[in-house]
Coordinates of C-alpha atoms and ligand atoms in Angstrom, one line a residue:
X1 CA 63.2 103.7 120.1
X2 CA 62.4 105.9 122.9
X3 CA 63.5 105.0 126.6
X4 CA 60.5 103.9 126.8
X5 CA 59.3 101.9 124.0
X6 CA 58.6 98.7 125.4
X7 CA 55.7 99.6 127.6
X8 CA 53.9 100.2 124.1
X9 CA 54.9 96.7 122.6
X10 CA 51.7 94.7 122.7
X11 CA 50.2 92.2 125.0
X12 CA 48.2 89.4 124.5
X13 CA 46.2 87.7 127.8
X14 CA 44.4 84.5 126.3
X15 CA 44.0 85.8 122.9
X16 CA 43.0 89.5 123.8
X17 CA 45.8 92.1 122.9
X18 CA 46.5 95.3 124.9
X19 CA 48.1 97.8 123.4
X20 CA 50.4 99.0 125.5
X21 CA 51.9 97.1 128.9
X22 CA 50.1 100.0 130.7
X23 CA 47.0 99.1 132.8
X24 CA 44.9 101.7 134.5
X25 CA 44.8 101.0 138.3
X26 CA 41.4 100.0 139.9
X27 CA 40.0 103.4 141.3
X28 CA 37.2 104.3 143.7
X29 CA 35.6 106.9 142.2
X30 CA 31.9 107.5 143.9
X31 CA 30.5 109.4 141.0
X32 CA 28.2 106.8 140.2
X33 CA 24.6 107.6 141.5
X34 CA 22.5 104.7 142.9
X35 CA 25.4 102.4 141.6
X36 CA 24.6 103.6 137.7
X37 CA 28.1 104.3 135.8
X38 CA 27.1 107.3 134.3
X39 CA 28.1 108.9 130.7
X40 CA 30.3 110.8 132.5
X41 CA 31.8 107.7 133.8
X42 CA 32.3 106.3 130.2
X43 CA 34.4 109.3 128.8
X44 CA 36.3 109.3 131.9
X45 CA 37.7 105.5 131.2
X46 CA 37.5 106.4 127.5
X47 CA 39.8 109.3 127.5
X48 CA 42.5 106.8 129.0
X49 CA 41.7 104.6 126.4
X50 CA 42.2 106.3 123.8
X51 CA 45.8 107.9 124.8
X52 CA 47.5 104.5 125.3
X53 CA 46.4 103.0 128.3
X54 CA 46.4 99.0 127.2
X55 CA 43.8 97.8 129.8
X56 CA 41.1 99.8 131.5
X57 CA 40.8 98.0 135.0
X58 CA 37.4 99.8 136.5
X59 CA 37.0 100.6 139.8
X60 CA 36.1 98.1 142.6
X61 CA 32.2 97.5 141.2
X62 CA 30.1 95.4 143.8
X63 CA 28.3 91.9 143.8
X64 CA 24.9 90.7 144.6
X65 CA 24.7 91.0 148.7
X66 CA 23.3 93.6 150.4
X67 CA 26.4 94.6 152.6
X68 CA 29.1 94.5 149.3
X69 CA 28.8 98.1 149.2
X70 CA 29.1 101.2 151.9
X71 CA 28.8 104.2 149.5
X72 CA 25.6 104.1 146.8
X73 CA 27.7 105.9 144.6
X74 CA 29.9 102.8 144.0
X75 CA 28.6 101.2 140.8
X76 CA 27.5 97.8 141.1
X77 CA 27.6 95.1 138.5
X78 CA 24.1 93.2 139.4
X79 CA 21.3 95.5 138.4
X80 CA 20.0 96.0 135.2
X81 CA 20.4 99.7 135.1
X82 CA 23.8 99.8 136.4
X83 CA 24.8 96.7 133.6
X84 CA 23.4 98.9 130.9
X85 CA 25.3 101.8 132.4
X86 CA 28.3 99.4 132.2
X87 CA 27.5 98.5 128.5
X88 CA 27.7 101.8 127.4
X89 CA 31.3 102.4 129.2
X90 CA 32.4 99.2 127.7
X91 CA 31.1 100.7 124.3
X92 CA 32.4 103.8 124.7
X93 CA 36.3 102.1 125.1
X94 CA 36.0 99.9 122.1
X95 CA 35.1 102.8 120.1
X96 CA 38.7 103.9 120.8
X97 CA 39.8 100.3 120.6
X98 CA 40.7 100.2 124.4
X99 CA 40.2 97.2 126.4
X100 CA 38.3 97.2 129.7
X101 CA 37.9 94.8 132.8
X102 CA 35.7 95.6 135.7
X103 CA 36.9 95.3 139.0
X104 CA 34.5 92.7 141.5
X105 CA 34.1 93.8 144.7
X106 CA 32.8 92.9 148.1
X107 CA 34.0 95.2 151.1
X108 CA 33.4 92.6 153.3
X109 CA 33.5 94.0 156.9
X110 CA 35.5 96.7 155.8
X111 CA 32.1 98.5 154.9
X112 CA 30.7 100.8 157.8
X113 CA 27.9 99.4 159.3
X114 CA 24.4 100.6 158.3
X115 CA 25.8 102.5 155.3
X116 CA 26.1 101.1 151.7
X117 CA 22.9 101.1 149.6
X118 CA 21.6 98.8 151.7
X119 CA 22.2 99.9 155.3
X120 CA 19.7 97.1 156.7
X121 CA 22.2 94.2 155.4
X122 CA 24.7 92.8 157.6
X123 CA 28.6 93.1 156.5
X124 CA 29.5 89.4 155.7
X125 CA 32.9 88.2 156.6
X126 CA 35.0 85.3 156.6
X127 CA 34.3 84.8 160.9
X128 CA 32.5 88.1 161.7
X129 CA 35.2 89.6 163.9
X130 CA 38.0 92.7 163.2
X131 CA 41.2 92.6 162.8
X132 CA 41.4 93.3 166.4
X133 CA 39.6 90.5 167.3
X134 CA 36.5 92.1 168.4
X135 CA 33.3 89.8 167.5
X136 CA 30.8 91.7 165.4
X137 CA 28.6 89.3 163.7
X138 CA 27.7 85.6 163.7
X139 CA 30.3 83.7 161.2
X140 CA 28.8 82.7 158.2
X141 CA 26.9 79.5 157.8
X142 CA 28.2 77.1 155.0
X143 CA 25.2 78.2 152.5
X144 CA 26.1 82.0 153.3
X145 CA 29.4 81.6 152.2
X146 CA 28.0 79.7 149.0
X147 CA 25.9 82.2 148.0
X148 CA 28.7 84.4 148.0
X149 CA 30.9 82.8 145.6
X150 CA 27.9 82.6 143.6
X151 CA 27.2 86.2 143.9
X152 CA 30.8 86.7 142.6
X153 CA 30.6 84.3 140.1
X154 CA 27.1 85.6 138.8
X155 CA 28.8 88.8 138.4
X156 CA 31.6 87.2 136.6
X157 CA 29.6 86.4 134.0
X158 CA 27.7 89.1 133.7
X159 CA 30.8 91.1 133.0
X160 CA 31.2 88.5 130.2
X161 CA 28.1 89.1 129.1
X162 CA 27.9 93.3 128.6
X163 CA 31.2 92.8 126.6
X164 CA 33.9 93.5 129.0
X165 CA 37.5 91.9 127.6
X166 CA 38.1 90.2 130.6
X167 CA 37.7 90.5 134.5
X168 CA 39.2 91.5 137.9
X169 CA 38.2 89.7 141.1
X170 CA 39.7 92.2 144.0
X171 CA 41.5 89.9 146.2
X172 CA 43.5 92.4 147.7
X173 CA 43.4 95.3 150.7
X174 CA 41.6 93.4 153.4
X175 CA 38.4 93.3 151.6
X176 CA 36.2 90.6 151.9
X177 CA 38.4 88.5 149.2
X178 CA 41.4 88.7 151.0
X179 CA 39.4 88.4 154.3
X180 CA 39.1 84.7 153.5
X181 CA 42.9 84.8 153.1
X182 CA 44.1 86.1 156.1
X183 CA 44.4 84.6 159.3
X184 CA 43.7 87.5 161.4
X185 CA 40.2 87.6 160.3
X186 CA 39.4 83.8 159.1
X187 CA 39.1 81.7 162.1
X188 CA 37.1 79.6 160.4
X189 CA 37.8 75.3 161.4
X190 CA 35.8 74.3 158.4
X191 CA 37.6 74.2 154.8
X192 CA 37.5 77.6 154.2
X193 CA 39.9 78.0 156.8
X194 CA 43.2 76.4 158.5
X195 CA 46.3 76.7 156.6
X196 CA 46.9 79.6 153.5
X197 CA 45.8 77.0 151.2
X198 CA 42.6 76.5 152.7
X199 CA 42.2 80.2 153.6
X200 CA 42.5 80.2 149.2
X201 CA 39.5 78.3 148.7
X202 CA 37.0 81.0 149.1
X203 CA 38.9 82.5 146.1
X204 CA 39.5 79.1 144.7
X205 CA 35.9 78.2 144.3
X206 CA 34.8 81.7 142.7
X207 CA 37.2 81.0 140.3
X208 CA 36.4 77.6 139.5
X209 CA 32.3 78.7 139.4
X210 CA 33.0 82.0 137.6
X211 CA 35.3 79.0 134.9
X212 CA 32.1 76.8 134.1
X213 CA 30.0 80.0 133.4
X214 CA 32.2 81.4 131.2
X215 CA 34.3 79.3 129.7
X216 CA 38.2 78.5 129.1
X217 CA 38.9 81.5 127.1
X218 CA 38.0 84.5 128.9
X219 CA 40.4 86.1 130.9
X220 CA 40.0 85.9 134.5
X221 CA 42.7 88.2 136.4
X222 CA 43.2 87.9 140.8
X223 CA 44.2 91.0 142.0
X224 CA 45.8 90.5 145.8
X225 CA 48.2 92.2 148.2
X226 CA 50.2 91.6 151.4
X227 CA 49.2 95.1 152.7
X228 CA 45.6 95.7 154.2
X229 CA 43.7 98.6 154.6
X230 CA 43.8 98.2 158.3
X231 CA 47.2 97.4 158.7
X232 CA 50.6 98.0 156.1
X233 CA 52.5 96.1 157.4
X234 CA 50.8 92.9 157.3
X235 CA 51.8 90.0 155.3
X236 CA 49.7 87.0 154.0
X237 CA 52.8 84.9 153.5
X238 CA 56.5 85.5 154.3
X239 CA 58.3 82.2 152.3
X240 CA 58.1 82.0 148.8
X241 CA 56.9 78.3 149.2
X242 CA 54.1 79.4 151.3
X243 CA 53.5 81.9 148.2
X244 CA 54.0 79.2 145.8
X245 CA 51.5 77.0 147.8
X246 CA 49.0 79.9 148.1
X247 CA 49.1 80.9 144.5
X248 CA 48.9 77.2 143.1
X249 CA 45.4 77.0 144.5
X250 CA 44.4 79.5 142.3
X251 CA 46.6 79.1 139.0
X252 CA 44.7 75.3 139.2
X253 CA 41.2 76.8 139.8
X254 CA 41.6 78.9 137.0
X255 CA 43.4 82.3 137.5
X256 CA 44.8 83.7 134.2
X257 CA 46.8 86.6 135.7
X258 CA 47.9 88.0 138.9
X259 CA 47.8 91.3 139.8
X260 CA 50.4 92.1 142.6
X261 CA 49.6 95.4 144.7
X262 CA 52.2 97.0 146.5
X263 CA 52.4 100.6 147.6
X264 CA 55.7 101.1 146.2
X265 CA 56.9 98.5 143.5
X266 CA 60.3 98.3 143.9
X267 CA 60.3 97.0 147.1
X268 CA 61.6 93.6 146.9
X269 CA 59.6 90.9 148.3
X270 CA 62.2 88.3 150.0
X271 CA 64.9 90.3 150.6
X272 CA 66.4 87.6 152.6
X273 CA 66.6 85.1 149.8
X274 CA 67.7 87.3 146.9
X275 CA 68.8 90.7 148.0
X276 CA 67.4 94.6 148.0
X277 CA 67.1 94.6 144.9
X278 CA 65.4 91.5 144.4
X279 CA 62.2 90.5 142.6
X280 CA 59.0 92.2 143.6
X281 CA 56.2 90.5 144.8
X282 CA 54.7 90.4 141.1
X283 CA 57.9 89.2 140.2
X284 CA 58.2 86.1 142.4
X285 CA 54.1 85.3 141.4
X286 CA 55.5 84.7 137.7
X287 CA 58.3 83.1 138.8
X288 CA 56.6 80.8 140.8
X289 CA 53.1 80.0 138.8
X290 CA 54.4 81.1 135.3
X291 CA 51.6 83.3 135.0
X292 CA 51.7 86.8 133.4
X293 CA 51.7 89.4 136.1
X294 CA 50.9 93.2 136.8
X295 CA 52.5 95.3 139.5
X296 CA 51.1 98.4 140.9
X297 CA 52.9 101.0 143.3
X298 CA 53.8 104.9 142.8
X299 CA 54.7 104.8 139.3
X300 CA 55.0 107.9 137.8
X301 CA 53.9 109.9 140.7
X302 CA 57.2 112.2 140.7
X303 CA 57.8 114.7 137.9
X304 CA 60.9 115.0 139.3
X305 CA 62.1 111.2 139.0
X306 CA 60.0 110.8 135.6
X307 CA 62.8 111.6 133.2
X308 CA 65.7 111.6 135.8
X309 CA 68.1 109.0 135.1
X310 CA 68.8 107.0 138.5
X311 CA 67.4 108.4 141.7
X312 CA 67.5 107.1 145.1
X313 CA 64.1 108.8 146.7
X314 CA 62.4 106.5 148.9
X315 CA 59.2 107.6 147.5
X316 CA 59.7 107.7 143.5
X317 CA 61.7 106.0 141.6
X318 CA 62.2 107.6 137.8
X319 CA 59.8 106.1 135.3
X320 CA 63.3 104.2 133.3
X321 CA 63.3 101.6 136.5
X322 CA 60.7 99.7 136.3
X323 CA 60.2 99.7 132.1
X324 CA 63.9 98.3 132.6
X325 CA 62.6 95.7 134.8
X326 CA 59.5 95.3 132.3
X327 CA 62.0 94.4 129.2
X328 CA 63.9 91.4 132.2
X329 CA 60.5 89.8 132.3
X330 CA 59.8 90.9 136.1
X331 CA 56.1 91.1 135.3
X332 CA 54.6 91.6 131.7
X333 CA 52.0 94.7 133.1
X334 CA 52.4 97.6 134.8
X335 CA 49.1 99.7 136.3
X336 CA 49.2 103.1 137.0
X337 CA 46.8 104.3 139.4
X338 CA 47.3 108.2 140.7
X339 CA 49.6 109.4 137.8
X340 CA 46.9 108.6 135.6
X341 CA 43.6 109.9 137.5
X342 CA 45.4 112.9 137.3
X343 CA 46.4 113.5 133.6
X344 CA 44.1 110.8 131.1
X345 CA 47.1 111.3 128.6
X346 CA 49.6 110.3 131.0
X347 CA 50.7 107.3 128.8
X348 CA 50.6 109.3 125.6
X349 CA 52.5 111.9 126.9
X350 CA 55.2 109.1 128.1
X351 CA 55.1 107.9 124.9
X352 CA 55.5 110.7 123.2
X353 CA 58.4 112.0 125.5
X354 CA 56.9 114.9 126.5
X355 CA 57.6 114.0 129.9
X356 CA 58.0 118.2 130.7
X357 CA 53.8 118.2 130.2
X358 CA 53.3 116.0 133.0
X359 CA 51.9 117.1 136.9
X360 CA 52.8 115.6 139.8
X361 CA 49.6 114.1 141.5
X362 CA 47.1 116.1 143.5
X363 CA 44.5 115.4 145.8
X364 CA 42.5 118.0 144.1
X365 CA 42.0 115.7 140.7
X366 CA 39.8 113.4 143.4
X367 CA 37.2 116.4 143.1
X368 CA 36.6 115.3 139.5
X369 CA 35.9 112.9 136.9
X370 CA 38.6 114.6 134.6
Ligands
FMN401 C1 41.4 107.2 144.8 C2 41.8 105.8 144.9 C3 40.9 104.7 144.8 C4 41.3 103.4 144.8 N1 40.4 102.4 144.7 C5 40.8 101.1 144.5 C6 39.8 100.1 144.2 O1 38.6 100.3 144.0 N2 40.3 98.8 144.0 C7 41.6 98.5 144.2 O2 42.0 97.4 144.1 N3 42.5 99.5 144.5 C8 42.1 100.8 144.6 N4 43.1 101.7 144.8 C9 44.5 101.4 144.8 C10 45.1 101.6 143.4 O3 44.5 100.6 142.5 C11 46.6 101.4 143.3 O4 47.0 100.1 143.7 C12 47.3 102.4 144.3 O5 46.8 103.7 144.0 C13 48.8 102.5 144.0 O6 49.1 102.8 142.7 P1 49.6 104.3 142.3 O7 50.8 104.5 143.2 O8 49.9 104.2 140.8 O9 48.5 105.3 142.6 C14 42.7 103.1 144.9 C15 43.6 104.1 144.9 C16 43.2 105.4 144.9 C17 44.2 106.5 144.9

């Protein structure tokens, strides 16, 4: 067995099996013309599927409203030419017997203004203000917000529907999602807003409506983050009660799996309850809902820490640290983002140990759909 063996045990989410614990990161990519995954799309995620990446997690794809998207070369996941573009992507990875979840997105008013596809549509929000507190837009009414769980939930489904393993909502980064779950920017008195548990039931209720549509068994993953676009340093919930309570909400609407995004995983959560080197924050969302659960943050992204046995960089860590965390049960799932838009045979390489074959990460690989 290879240092390394255990991220290519298999998995099993609800009866679907990846073959490896590695994910592929969600990825903005823009090389998807009027919101159409293109072929070129497909062998992109293909490539990755087919040199060990377990679970393809797409790139944020956007939802039925008019301001869910500020770039026209996001795909969506509404129209009928973008779906059959999705199809064939979702062919193309179980042709190399990968699995594949898309990522559902809604900016929220992180989109610019007048850009998107549809430049005429408002940006919807939880209250219609920043993060700085500046007033933009009217809040929502009751049957705005509605149609926007619907919108998620119709999307849901149809990722269900063009044969996608399981699904993503994106919780996480300040976008619309996570608008609903943080204070700065839901001011709302009604029950979408108050307390973190009610700031949840946005979320909540997508989950629940995206359940009925398509059943108990298919896999419904929450992707969310303390960190925002806007602002690093910001933090949803500092106790791990408060996380507890937040998470319940949507473990009992329906959640399958949480995926934890931090820009670094091996920061520890709650220092102050069990130390530097404690739990991450994937790691406390098992321990606290039982649920499987993915972390995220700069793995692999130094050559130099890859193989090395220990190191103490404050921005790598070598690749051994956080399999040896895998094998204690931390989380069950790692995604790599960067490490593998730059190199698709980035987990077959690891696997392998031909660790001496792999780049660090460059910008440049951004350029392309390599
Ligand atoms: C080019 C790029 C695009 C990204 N787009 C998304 C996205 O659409 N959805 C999302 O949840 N995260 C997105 N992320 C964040 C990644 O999923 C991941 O959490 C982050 O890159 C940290 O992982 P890494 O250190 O392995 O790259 C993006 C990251 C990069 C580099």
């Amino acid at each position: 067995m290879s240092d390394f063996a255990s991220l290519f045990q298999p998995f099993t989410l609800k009866g679907v099996t990846f073959s490896s614990r590695i994910a592929m990161a969600p990825m903005t990519r823009s090389f998807s013309p009027g919101g159409v995954p293109t072929e070129d799309v497909a062998g992109y995620y293909q490539r990755r599927a087919a040199a060990d990446v377990g679970l393809i997690i797409t790139e944020g794809t956007t939802i039925r409203r008019g301001g869910a998207s500020g770039d026209p070369a996001i795909p969506n996941i509404h129209e009928p030419e973008a779906i059959e573009g999705w199809k064939n992507v979702v062919e193309k990875v179980h042709e190399v017997d990968g699995k594949i979840a898309p990522q559902v997105w809604h900016q929220g008013i992180a989109r610019r203004a007048g850009t998107g596809p549809h430049p005429e549509a408002p940006s919807d929000s939880p209250s219609g203000i920043t993060h700085k507190g500046k007033a933009l837009y009217d809040p929502p009414t009751i049957a705005d917000v509605e149609d926007m769980i619907s919108a998620f939930a119709e999307s849901i489904e149809t990722s269900k529907n063009a044969g996608f393993d399981c699904v993503e909502i994106h919780g996480a980064h300040g976008y619309l999602v996570d608008q609903f779950f943080w204070e700065v920017l839901n001011v709302r008195a009604d029950k979408y807003g108050g307390s973190i548990t009610s700031r949840a039931e946005f979320a909540a209720e997508i989950v629940s409506e995206a359940r009925k549509r398509v059943g108990p068994d298919y896999p419904i993953i929450l992707r969310m983050s303390q960190w925002k676009l806007f602002d690093y340093d910001a933090r949803l919930v500092t106790t791990p009660k408060d996380l507890e309570n937040f998470l319940n909400v949507l473990v009992d609407a329906g959640v399958d799996c949480i995926h934890c995004s931090q820009r670094r995983y091996w920061e520890p959560e709650f220092p102050e309850v069990d130390g530097e080197n404690g739990l991450n924050l994937a790691g406390w969302a098992k321990k606290l809902t039982g649920l499987p659960t993915i972390t995220v943050g700069s793995v692999g992204l130094s050559t130099e820490f890859t193989a090395a046995f220990r190191g103490d960089g404050a921005k790598t860590r070598p690749l051994i640290d956080v399999v040896e965390r895998l094998e204690k049960g931390e989380f069950d799932m790692i995604a790599v983002g960067r490490a593998l838009l730059q190199d698709p045979e980035w987990a077959k390489k690891v696997k392998e140990g031909r660790l001496d074959e792999l780049d660090d990460y460059s910008a440049d690989s951004l350029k392309t759909l390599s």
